Amino acid sequence: MAVNTTPESPIPVGEVSRLIGGWIDRLGAVWVEGQITQLSRRPGAGVVFLTLRDPSYDISVSVTAYRQVFDTVANVVSEGARVVVLAKPEWYAPRGQLSLRAAEIRPVGVGELLARLEMLKKALAAEGLFAPERKKPLPFLPQLIGLVCGRASAAERDVLENARHRWPAVRFEVRNVPVQGVHAVPQVVQAVKELDEIDDVDVIIVARGGGSVEDLLPFSDEQLVRAVASCRTPVVSAIGHEPDNPLLDHVADLRASTPTDAAKKVVPDVGEEYERVRMLRDRARRCVEAFVDREERGLAHALARPSIEDPHRMIDERADHVASLLDRGRRCLGHHLDRAESELTHTHARVVALSPAATLKRGYAVLQKADGHVVRDPDEVTADEALRARVADGEFSVRVEAGAEARTQVSQGDGRSDAASDA
C-alpha cells in the first residue's frame, strides 16, 4: 500500500527499507532463469555468491546459495552457463540490497534449450517474421557494408579479405562486439540498429565463427530477431558453419553458410564482372553485325527489283496505255458526234418539210374561228361569221357571205379591199 508522506512529515530511511523488505517478502519463492556471469566460491565459506544475468537485457541480480545447494551442480555449472533457480527474494535492509536466496539450482540442458528455441521459432513464424515476402533484395554493388562481428576474429578477417579481394573498392563500417556470453545480445542489437540508421550503409552482415549450441544462443535471442526484422537495410546472417541454424538465419534477408560465403554473396567478383561485360559486349556486337548484314541483304534485294531499278518504266508503260485509251475515246466520241449530227440534220430537214409554215409559204391559208378552232369543213361556218385567215407572212380577217359564190370583205391594217375566196 502507498505511504502518505509530505515534506513536513517524511519517513526515515530505515522505515523505507523496512517497508520495501515487507513488500518483497510477500513475493515468495519463484523460479528464475538466467546466465551466470560471476561465481564466487570462497574456501571454507558456507555460502556461494553468484550473479545471474538476463542474456537479452542489461539486467542482473545477486544470488546466494548454501554450499550444500550449489555442490549438487558444481561439476556442471560454471560462469556463462544457463541455469534455472528456485529462489526467494530477500532484502538486506542495512545496505538496501536485493538478492535471491537459492533453494535449488538446475542447469539448462541442450535438449531443453533446443526445445525452447523451437517453440520460439514457431511463435515468430506465426507472426510472419520469417515470411519470404518480407525479405529485401540485396544491392548488386554495395558501396558501404556494415559488419557486426567479434574483435580481431576470424570471421571479421574472412569477410574483409574475401570482399576486398573480389571488389577492391568496397568499404566497410565495422562494429566489434561480443559474439557470445551475457553481453552479446544487447551489444549486437545496438550495433545493428546503429548501422541501420546510417544512410550510406547498403547492407549489414552479422558474422561469427562456429561454436557450440550454447555459444550461438545469442543469435537465436528474440530481441535480436525482432531488431533485425525491423531493419530497413538488408541483413545477411553469417553465423557458424553450414549445419548451424540460429533463428537469425530465418529472419535475415539472406543466409550465408559461413562468413566467407557472406562476402561472396554480398560483393560481386570484379574479374567475373569484367568477363561478363566482355561477353555481353561480344554478344551485342554479334547481334548488331548480324542485324546490319540482314538489313543490307534486304536492301540489296529491294534495290534489285525492277520497280526500284527503273522506277519510270511502269509510268511509261501506263502512259502509253493511257494515250491509247485517250485516242480510242476521242475516236469513239467523234463517231458518236458525227452520227448525232447527221441524225439531227435529217430530223431537222424532216421537221422543216413537215412544218405548217412551209405549207403556208406555198400559198395555203388556215382559217380559224374566233375561239381559235381551225375550220376544216364548210359546214362548220355560218353566214356573216367573222373568221381569221393565217398565211405565211401574217394574218387577216374575213367574213362568210351567203350563196354559192360568196364574196368577202377583206380588211388588213387600216385599209379595206375586196377579194374572192372560197367559202
Short mmCIF file of C-alpha atoms in Angstrom, two decimals:
data_model
loop_
_atom_site.label_atom_id
_atom_site.label_comp_id
_atom_site.label_asym_id
_atom_site.label_seq_id
_atom_site.Cartn_x
_atom_site.Cartn_y
_atom_site.Cartn_z
CA MET A 1 0.00 0.00 0.00
CA ALA A 2 1.11 3.54 -0.70
CA VAL A 3 2.57 5.57 2.15
CA ASN A 4 1.36 9.12 2.65
CA THR A 5 4.29 11.48 3.14
CA THR A 6 4.88 15.23 2.86
CA PRO A 7 7.96 17.44 3.07
CA GLU A 8 6.85 18.36 6.58
CA SER A 9 6.32 14.72 7.67
CA PRO A 10 8.84 12.45 5.88
CA ILE A 11 9.67 8.92 6.95
CA PRO A 12 13.17 7.77 7.93
CA VAL A 13 15.36 5.71 5.62
CA GLY A 14 15.11 2.76 7.94
CA GLU A 15 11.34 2.82 7.70
CA VAL A 16 11.53 2.93 3.90
CA SER A 17 13.92 -0.04 3.90
CA ARG A 18 11.65 -1.92 6.29
CA LEU A 19 8.60 -1.30 4.09
CA ILE A 20 10.47 -2.45 0.94
CA GLY A 21 11.53 -5.59 2.77
CA GLY A 22 7.95 -6.27 3.77
CA TRP A 23 6.71 -5.89 0.18
CA ILE A 24 9.45 -8.19 -1.16
CA ASP A 25 8.71 -10.85 1.43
CA ARG A 26 5.19 -11.11 0.04
CA LEU A 27 6.54 -12.28 -3.35
CA GLY A 28 7.53 -15.72 -2.11
CA ALA A 29 9.76 -18.21 -3.88
CA VAL A 30 9.97 -18.00 -7.70
CA TRP A 31 11.72 -19.93 -10.49
CA VAL A 32 14.22 -17.66 -12.26
CA GLU A 33 16.17 -18.35 -15.45
CA GLY A 34 19.40 -16.58 -16.35
CA GLN A 35 23.08 -16.87 -17.16
CA ILE A 36 25.80 -16.99 -14.52
CA THR A 37 28.22 -14.11 -15.05
CA GLN A 38 30.12 -14.22 -11.75
CA LEU A 39 30.74 -17.14 -9.45
CA SER A 40 32.46 -16.77 -6.07
CA ARG A 41 33.30 -19.89 -4.04
CA ARG A 42 35.46 -18.94 -1.08
CA PRO A 43 37.30 -21.81 0.60
CA GLY A 44 35.73 -22.74 3.89
CA ALA A 45 32.72 -20.43 3.34
CA GLY A 46 29.31 -21.92 3.72
CA VAL A 47 27.70 -19.61 1.13
CA VAL A 48 28.35 -19.32 -2.62
CA PHE A 49 27.76 -15.97 -4.32
CA LEU A 50 26.55 -15.77 -7.93
CA THR A 51 25.43 -13.05 -10.30
CA LEU A 52 22.52 -14.07 -12.52
CA ARG A 53 22.03 -12.03 -15.70
CA ASP A 54 19.27 -11.84 -18.29
CA PRO A 55 21.06 -12.55 -21.64
CA SER A 56 18.60 -10.39 -23.56
CA TYR A 57 18.74 -7.29 -21.39
CA ASP A 58 21.34 -5.47 -19.34
CA ILE A 59 19.79 -6.62 -16.03
CA SER A 60 21.40 -8.76 -13.35
CA VAL A 61 20.67 -9.76 -9.76
CA SER A 62 22.78 -11.25 -6.97
CA VAL A 63 22.12 -14.82 -5.84
CA THR A 64 23.32 -16.54 -2.70
CA ALA A 65 23.23 -20.30 -2.23
CA TYR A 66 24.30 -22.52 0.61
CA ARG A 67 27.25 -24.70 -0.28
CA GLN A 68 25.22 -27.90 0.02
CA VAL A 69 22.72 -26.46 -2.53
CA PHE A 70 25.44 -25.44 -5.00
CA ASP A 71 27.53 -28.61 -4.60
CA THR A 72 24.82 -30.65 -6.28
CA VAL A 73 25.53 -28.83 -9.58
CA ALA A 74 29.10 -27.68 -9.01
CA ASN A 75 30.51 -30.13 -11.58
CA VAL A 76 28.22 -28.98 -14.44
CA VAL A 77 27.76 -25.28 -13.69
CA SER A 78 30.34 -22.57 -14.31
CA GLU A 79 30.45 -18.96 -15.42
CA GLY A 80 28.46 -18.48 -18.63
CA ALA A 81 26.14 -21.42 -18.00
CA ARG A 82 22.39 -21.04 -18.16
CA VAL A 83 20.55 -22.17 -15.05
CA VAL A 84 17.08 -22.23 -13.56
CA VAL A 85 17.00 -21.26 -9.89
CA LEU A 86 14.26 -21.69 -7.29
CA ALA A 87 14.88 -18.70 -5.05
CA LYS A 88 13.18 -16.40 -2.59
CA PRO A 89 13.81 -12.63 -2.90
CA GLU A 90 15.49 -11.15 0.17
CA TRP A 91 16.03 -7.55 1.12
CA TYR A 92 19.13 -6.65 3.13
CA ALA A 93 17.83 -3.63 4.98
CA PRO A 94 21.16 -2.21 6.35
CA ARG A 95 22.59 -1.77 2.85
CA GLY A 96 19.38 -1.58 0.87
CA GLN A 97 20.34 -4.53 -1.37
CA LEU A 98 18.12 -7.06 -3.13
CA SER A 99 19.29 -10.62 -3.60
CA LEU A 100 17.88 -14.06 -4.23
CA ARG A 101 18.31 -16.92 -1.78
CA ALA A 102 18.61 -20.09 -3.94
CA ALA A 103 16.95 -23.23 -2.65
CA GLU A 104 17.57 -25.29 -5.81
CA ILE A 105 19.73 -24.85 -8.92
CA ARG A 106 19.17 -26.71 -12.18
CA PRO A 107 21.35 -26.40 -15.27
CA VAL A 108 19.53 -25.84 -18.54
CA GLY A 109 20.46 -28.73 -20.85
CA VAL A 110 21.00 -28.53 -24.61
CA GLY A 111 17.85 -30.50 -25.30
CA GLU A 112 15.76 -28.13 -23.25
CA LEU A 113 17.37 -25.13 -24.95
CA LEU A 114 16.64 -26.56 -28.38
CA ALA A 115 13.02 -27.27 -27.39
CA ARG A 116 12.61 -23.67 -26.23
CA LEU A 117 14.18 -22.38 -29.42
CA GLU A 118 11.79 -24.50 -31.48
CA MET A 119 8.81 -23.07 -29.61
CA LEU A 120 10.15 -19.53 -30.12
CA LYS A 121 10.74 -20.28 -33.80
CA LYS A 122 7.13 -21.38 -34.27
CA ALA A 123 5.80 -18.33 -32.43
CA LEU A 124 7.88 -15.89 -34.52
CA ALA A 125 6.97 -17.70 -37.73
CA ALA A 126 3.29 -17.39 -36.83
CA GLU A 127 3.79 -13.62 -36.60
CA GLY A 128 5.15 -13.63 -40.16
CA LEU A 129 8.70 -12.55 -39.29
CA PHE A 130 10.14 -15.35 -41.43
CA ALA A 131 7.83 -14.83 -44.43
CA PRO A 132 9.69 -14.76 -47.80
CA GLU A 133 7.77 -11.67 -48.98
CA ARG A 134 9.30 -9.63 -46.14
CA LYS A 135 12.84 -10.27 -47.30
CA LYS A 136 14.55 -7.38 -49.06
CA PRO A 137 16.80 -7.88 -52.10
CA LEU A 138 20.49 -7.11 -51.74
CA PRO A 139 22.04 -4.35 -53.86
CA PHE A 140 24.12 -5.52 -56.82
CA LEU A 141 27.18 -3.49 -55.82
CA PRO A 142 27.09 -2.16 -52.24
CA GLN A 143 29.27 0.90 -51.70
CA LEU A 144 29.37 0.65 -47.89
CA ILE A 145 28.86 -2.60 -45.95
CA GLY A 146 28.09 -2.71 -42.26
CA LEU A 147 29.82 -5.58 -40.42
CA VAL A 148 28.94 -6.79 -36.91
CA CYS A 149 31.48 -9.30 -35.60
CA GLY A 150 33.89 -10.09 -32.78
CA ARG A 151 37.03 -8.03 -32.35
CA ALA A 152 40.03 -9.44 -34.27
CA SER A 153 38.01 -12.56 -35.05
CA ALA A 154 38.49 -14.99 -37.91
CA ALA A 155 35.01 -14.10 -39.14
CA GLU A 156 35.98 -10.42 -39.49
CA ARG A 157 39.18 -11.34 -41.33
CA ASP A 158 37.38 -13.71 -43.70
CA VAL A 159 34.72 -11.17 -44.63
CA LEU A 160 37.11 -8.25 -45.12
CA GLU A 161 39.76 -10.15 -47.07
CA ASN A 162 37.38 -12.01 -49.36
CA ALA A 163 35.24 -8.94 -50.04
CA ARG A 164 38.22 -6.71 -50.88
CA HIS A 165 39.77 -9.46 -52.99
CA ARG A 166 36.57 -9.68 -55.02
CA TRP A 167 35.97 -5.92 -55.22
CA PRO A 168 38.90 -3.76 -54.01
CA ALA A 169 36.86 -0.53 -53.86
CA VAL A 170 34.33 -1.83 -51.33
CA ARG A 171 34.21 -0.03 -47.96
CA PHE A 172 33.20 -1.36 -44.53
CA GLU A 173 31.70 0.13 -41.39
CA VAL A 174 32.74 -2.35 -38.69
CA ARG A 175 31.20 -2.76 -35.24
CA ASN A 176 33.21 -5.05 -32.92
CA VAL A 177 31.00 -6.58 -30.24
CA PRO A 178 30.97 -9.67 -28.03
CA VAL A 179 29.51 -12.58 -30.00
CA GLN A 180 28.90 -14.88 -27.03
CA GLY A 181 28.22 -14.52 -23.36
CA VAL A 182 25.87 -12.35 -21.39
CA HIS A 183 26.80 -9.09 -23.11
CA ALA A 184 26.42 -10.39 -26.66
CA VAL A 185 22.71 -9.82 -27.30
CA PRO A 186 22.35 -6.16 -26.21
CA GLN A 187 25.57 -5.09 -27.93
CA VAL A 188 24.79 -6.93 -31.18
CA VAL A 189 21.31 -5.38 -31.18
CA GLN A 190 22.77 -1.91 -30.57
CA ALA A 191 25.36 -2.36 -33.35
CA VAL A 192 22.70 -3.49 -35.85
CA LYS A 193 20.49 -0.52 -35.02
CA GLU A 194 23.42 1.92 -35.34
CA LEU A 195 24.34 0.59 -38.78
CA ASP A 196 20.72 0.60 -39.89
CA GLU A 197 20.49 4.33 -39.05
CA ILE A 198 23.45 5.17 -41.34
CA ASP A 199 22.01 6.10 -44.74
CA ASP A 200 25.18 5.17 -46.65
CA VAL A 201 25.18 1.57 -45.40
CA ASP A 202 23.73 -0.60 -48.19
CA VAL A 203 23.78 -3.99 -46.42
CA ILE A 204 24.58 -5.33 -42.94
CA ILE A 205 26.47 -8.56 -42.28
CA VAL A 206 26.25 -10.22 -38.87
CA ALA A 207 29.13 -12.70 -38.76
CA ARG A 208 30.51 -15.19 -36.25
CA GLY A 209 32.62 -18.32 -36.47
CA GLY A 210 31.50 -21.77 -35.41
CA GLY A 211 30.81 -22.87 -31.85
CA SER A 212 28.62 -24.95 -29.63
CA VAL A 213 24.89 -24.56 -29.30
CA GLU A 214 25.36 -22.53 -26.12
CA ASP A 215 27.86 -20.24 -27.85
CA LEU A 216 25.41 -19.49 -30.67
CA LEU A 217 22.41 -18.88 -28.41
CA PRO A 218 22.68 -15.05 -28.58
CA PHE A 219 21.87 -15.23 -32.30
CA SER A 220 18.60 -17.01 -31.53
CA ASP A 221 17.51 -14.43 -28.99
CA GLU A 222 14.03 -12.97 -29.56
CA GLN A 223 15.19 -9.40 -29.03
CA LEU A 224 17.85 -9.72 -31.74
CA VAL A 225 15.42 -11.42 -34.13
CA ARG A 226 12.89 -8.62 -33.77
CA ALA A 227 15.57 -5.94 -34.15
CA VAL A 228 16.71 -7.48 -37.45
CA ALA A 229 13.12 -7.84 -38.65
CA SER A 230 12.54 -4.10 -38.13
CA CYS A 231 15.67 -3.05 -40.09
CA ARG A 232 15.15 -1.10 -43.31
CA THR A 233 18.62 -2.16 -44.53
CA PRO A 234 19.04 -5.72 -45.88
CA VAL A 235 20.70 -8.01 -43.30
CA VAL A 236 22.87 -11.05 -44.07
CA SER A 237 23.31 -13.75 -41.44
CA ALA A 238 26.70 -15.50 -41.46
CA ILE A 239 26.75 -17.42 -38.19
CA GLY A 240 28.84 -20.54 -37.64
CA HIS A 241 29.07 -23.20 -40.30
CA GLU A 242 26.65 -24.90 -42.66
CA PRO A 243 24.96 -27.17 -40.03
CA ASP A 244 24.42 -24.25 -37.63
CA ASN A 245 20.97 -22.73 -37.95
CA PRO A 246 20.19 -19.98 -35.41
CA LEU A 247 16.93 -18.06 -35.64
CA LEU A 248 18.81 -15.12 -37.11
CA ASP A 249 19.18 -17.15 -40.32
CA HIS A 250 15.40 -17.29 -40.72
CA VAL A 251 14.68 -13.59 -40.18
CA ALA A 252 17.67 -12.29 -42.17
CA ASP A 253 17.15 -11.26 -45.79
CA LEU A 254 19.91 -13.67 -46.85
CA ARG A 255 21.57 -16.60 -45.11
CA ALA A 256 25.23 -17.37 -45.72
CA SER A 257 26.69 -20.67 -44.61
CA THR A 258 29.95 -19.05 -43.45
CA PRO A 259 31.44 -15.55 -43.20
CA THR A 260 33.44 -16.28 -46.36
CA ASP A 261 30.25 -17.26 -48.16
CA ALA A 262 28.66 -13.99 -46.99
CA ALA A 263 31.46 -11.97 -48.62
CA LYS A 264 30.98 -13.90 -51.88
CA LYS A 265 27.21 -13.39 -51.88
CA VAL A 266 27.26 -9.69 -50.98
CA VAL A 267 30.16 -8.44 -53.13
CA PRO A 268 30.46 -9.31 -56.84
CA ASP A 269 33.78 -10.52 -58.21
CA VAL A 270 35.45 -7.82 -60.31
CA GLY A 271 37.11 -10.38 -62.59
CA GLU A 272 33.83 -12.19 -63.20
CA GLU A 273 32.07 -8.90 -63.89
CA TYR A 274 34.78 -7.85 -66.37
CA GLU A 275 34.39 -11.19 -68.12
CA ARG A 276 30.60 -10.89 -68.10
CA VAL A 277 30.83 -7.37 -69.54
CA ARG A 278 33.21 -8.62 -72.25
CA MET A 279 30.88 -11.48 -73.14
CA LEU A 280 27.90 -9.15 -73.25
CA ARG A 281 29.78 -6.69 -75.46
CA ASP A 282 30.78 -9.51 -77.82
CA ARG A 283 27.23 -10.77 -77.90
CA ALA A 284 25.90 -7.28 -78.56
CA ARG A 285 28.48 -6.78 -81.33
CA ARG A 286 27.49 -10.05 -82.97
CA CYS A 287 23.82 -9.17 -82.75
CA VAL A 288 24.41 -5.73 -84.29
CA GLU A 289 26.58 -7.15 -87.07
CA ALA A 290 24.01 -9.83 -87.84
CA PHE A 291 21.27 -7.19 -87.89
CA VAL A 292 23.27 -4.93 -90.23
CA ASP A 293 24.10 -7.85 -92.56
CA ARG A 294 20.45 -8.89 -92.68
CA GLU A 295 19.33 -5.36 -93.43
CA GLU A 296 21.99 -4.95 -96.14
CA ARG A 297 20.82 -8.13 -97.85
CA GLY A 298 17.25 -6.97 -97.64
CA LEU A 299 18.17 -3.57 -99.07
CA ALA A 300 20.15 -5.16 -101.93
CA HIS A 301 17.21 -7.43 -102.70
CA ALA A 302 14.86 -4.45 -102.71
CA LEU A 303 17.15 -2.43 -104.98
CA ALA A 304 17.30 -5.34 -107.43
CA ARG A 305 13.55 -5.16 -108.07
CA PRO A 306 12.51 -3.68 -111.45
CA SER A 307 10.32 -1.10 -109.76
CA ILE A 308 13.31 0.27 -107.87
CA GLU A 309 15.94 -0.27 -110.56
CA ASP A 310 13.89 1.58 -113.25
CA PRO A 311 11.13 3.44 -111.40
CA HIS A 312 9.91 5.29 -114.57
CA ARG A 313 9.33 2.06 -116.50
CA MET A 314 5.93 1.41 -115.05
CA ILE A 315 4.94 5.05 -115.53
CA ASP A 316 5.99 4.94 -119.19
CA GLU A 317 4.03 1.75 -119.75
CA ARG A 318 0.98 3.25 -118.12
CA ALA A 319 1.44 6.48 -120.11
CA ASP A 320 1.30 4.57 -123.45
CA HIS A 321 -1.78 2.73 -122.29
CA VAL A 322 -3.44 5.97 -121.20
CA ALA A 323 -2.60 7.61 -124.56
CA SER A 324 -4.09 4.62 -126.40
CA LEU A 325 -7.25 4.81 -124.35
CA LEU A 326 -7.40 8.57 -124.90
CA ASP A 327 -7.17 8.19 -128.71
CA ARG A 328 -9.76 5.44 -128.64
CA GLY A 329 -12.05 7.61 -126.55
CA ARG A 330 -11.63 10.56 -128.90
CA ARG A 331 -12.44 8.39 -131.96
CA CYS A 332 -15.47 6.92 -130.31
CA LEU A 333 -16.69 10.34 -129.21
CA GLY A 334 -16.12 11.73 -132.76
CA HIS A 335 -18.12 8.91 -134.30
CA HIS A 336 -20.93 9.48 -131.82
CA LEU A 337 -20.94 13.24 -132.52
CA ASP A 338 -20.89 12.75 -136.33
CA ARG A 339 -23.73 10.25 -136.17
CA ALA A 340 -25.71 12.51 -133.87
CA GLU A 341 -25.09 15.48 -136.15
CA SER A 342 -26.27 13.50 -139.21
CA GLU A 343 -29.35 12.34 -137.39
CA LEU A 344 -30.05 15.89 -136.25
CA THR A 345 -29.68 17.22 -139.82
CA HIS A 346 -32.09 14.61 -141.21
CA THR A 347 -34.54 15.22 -138.39
CA HIS A 348 -34.35 18.97 -138.95
CA ALA A 349 -34.99 18.52 -142.64
CA ARG A 350 -37.96 16.33 -141.96
CA VAL A 351 -39.31 18.78 -139.41
CA VAL A 352 -38.89 21.64 -141.84
CA ALA A 353 -40.57 19.66 -144.62
CA LEU A 354 -43.48 18.77 -142.42
CA SER A 355 -43.73 22.18 -140.81
CA PRO A 356 -47.08 24.11 -141.31
CA ALA A 357 -45.05 27.20 -142.11
CA ALA A 358 -43.66 25.51 -145.21
CA THR A 359 -47.20 24.73 -146.37
CA LEU A 360 -48.23 28.32 -145.81
CA LYS A 361 -45.30 29.53 -147.91
CA ARG A 362 -46.64 27.53 -150.82
CA GLY A 363 -49.81 29.77 -150.82
CA TYR A 364 -52.06 27.98 -148.44
CA ALA A 365 -54.05 29.70 -145.65
CA VAL A 366 -55.50 28.49 -142.41
CA LEU A 367 -58.96 29.69 -141.35
CA GLN A 368 -59.71 29.93 -137.66
CA LYS A 369 -62.80 30.88 -135.77
CA ALA A 370 -62.81 33.44 -133.06
CA ASP A 371 -62.11 30.78 -130.42
CA GLY A 372 -59.06 29.56 -132.38
CA HIS A 373 -60.74 26.49 -133.80
CA VAL A 374 -59.42 25.60 -137.28
CA VAL A 375 -62.07 25.40 -139.97
CA ARG A 376 -61.83 22.10 -141.84
CA ASP A 377 -65.34 21.83 -143.36
CA PRO A 378 -67.67 24.44 -144.93
CA ASP A 379 -70.44 23.26 -142.76
CA GLU A 380 -68.51 24.45 -139.69
CA VAL A 381 -69.12 28.13 -140.58
CA THR A 382 -72.30 30.27 -140.83
CA ALA A 383 -73.24 33.24 -142.95
CA ASP A 384 -71.79 36.53 -141.91
CA GLU A 385 -69.39 34.77 -139.42
CA ALA A 386 -66.08 36.52 -138.90
CA LEU A 387 -63.02 34.34 -139.39
CA ARG A 388 -59.28 34.83 -139.24
CA ALA A 389 -57.11 33.77 -142.16
CA ARG A 390 -53.42 32.93 -141.43
CA VAL A 391 -50.91 33.00 -144.27
CA ALA A 392 -47.13 32.70 -144.44
CA ASP A 393 -46.39 36.36 -143.78
CA GLY A 394 -49.21 37.19 -141.36
CA GLU A 395 -52.96 37.03 -140.87
CA PHE A 396 -56.08 38.98 -141.72
CA SER A 397 -59.91 38.91 -141.09
CA VAL A 398 -62.52 37.52 -143.44
CA ARG A 399 -66.31 37.25 -143.28
CA VAL A 400 -68.52 34.49 -144.65
CA GLU A 401 -71.21 35.52 -147.22
CA ALA A 402 -74.33 33.57 -148.11
CA GLY A 403 -74.74 31.92 -151.53
CA ALA A 404 -72.80 29.58 -153.68
CA GLU A 405 -70.41 32.29 -154.84
CA ALA A 406 -69.87 34.45 -151.81
CA ARG A 407 -67.65 37.44 -151.71
CA THR A 408 -65.96 38.58 -148.52
CA GLN A 409 -64.83 41.91 -147.36
CA VAL A 410 -61.15 41.82 -146.57
CA SER A 411 -59.70 44.29 -144.15
CA GLN A 412 -55.95 44.43 -143.36
CA GLY A 413 -54.33 47.14 -141.35
CA ASP A 414 -56.23 50.47 -141.69
CA GLY A 415 -57.32 49.90 -145.38
CA ARG A 416 -60.14 47.71 -146.79
CA SER A 417 -60.11 45.64 -150.06
CA ASP A 418 -62.37 43.09 -151.79
CA ALA A 419 -61.06 39.67 -152.62
CA ALA A 420 -62.53 36.47 -153.96
CA SER A 421 -62.21 33.46 -151.71
CA ASP A 422 -63.63 30.00 -151.47
CA ALA A 423 -66.27 29.88 -148.72
#
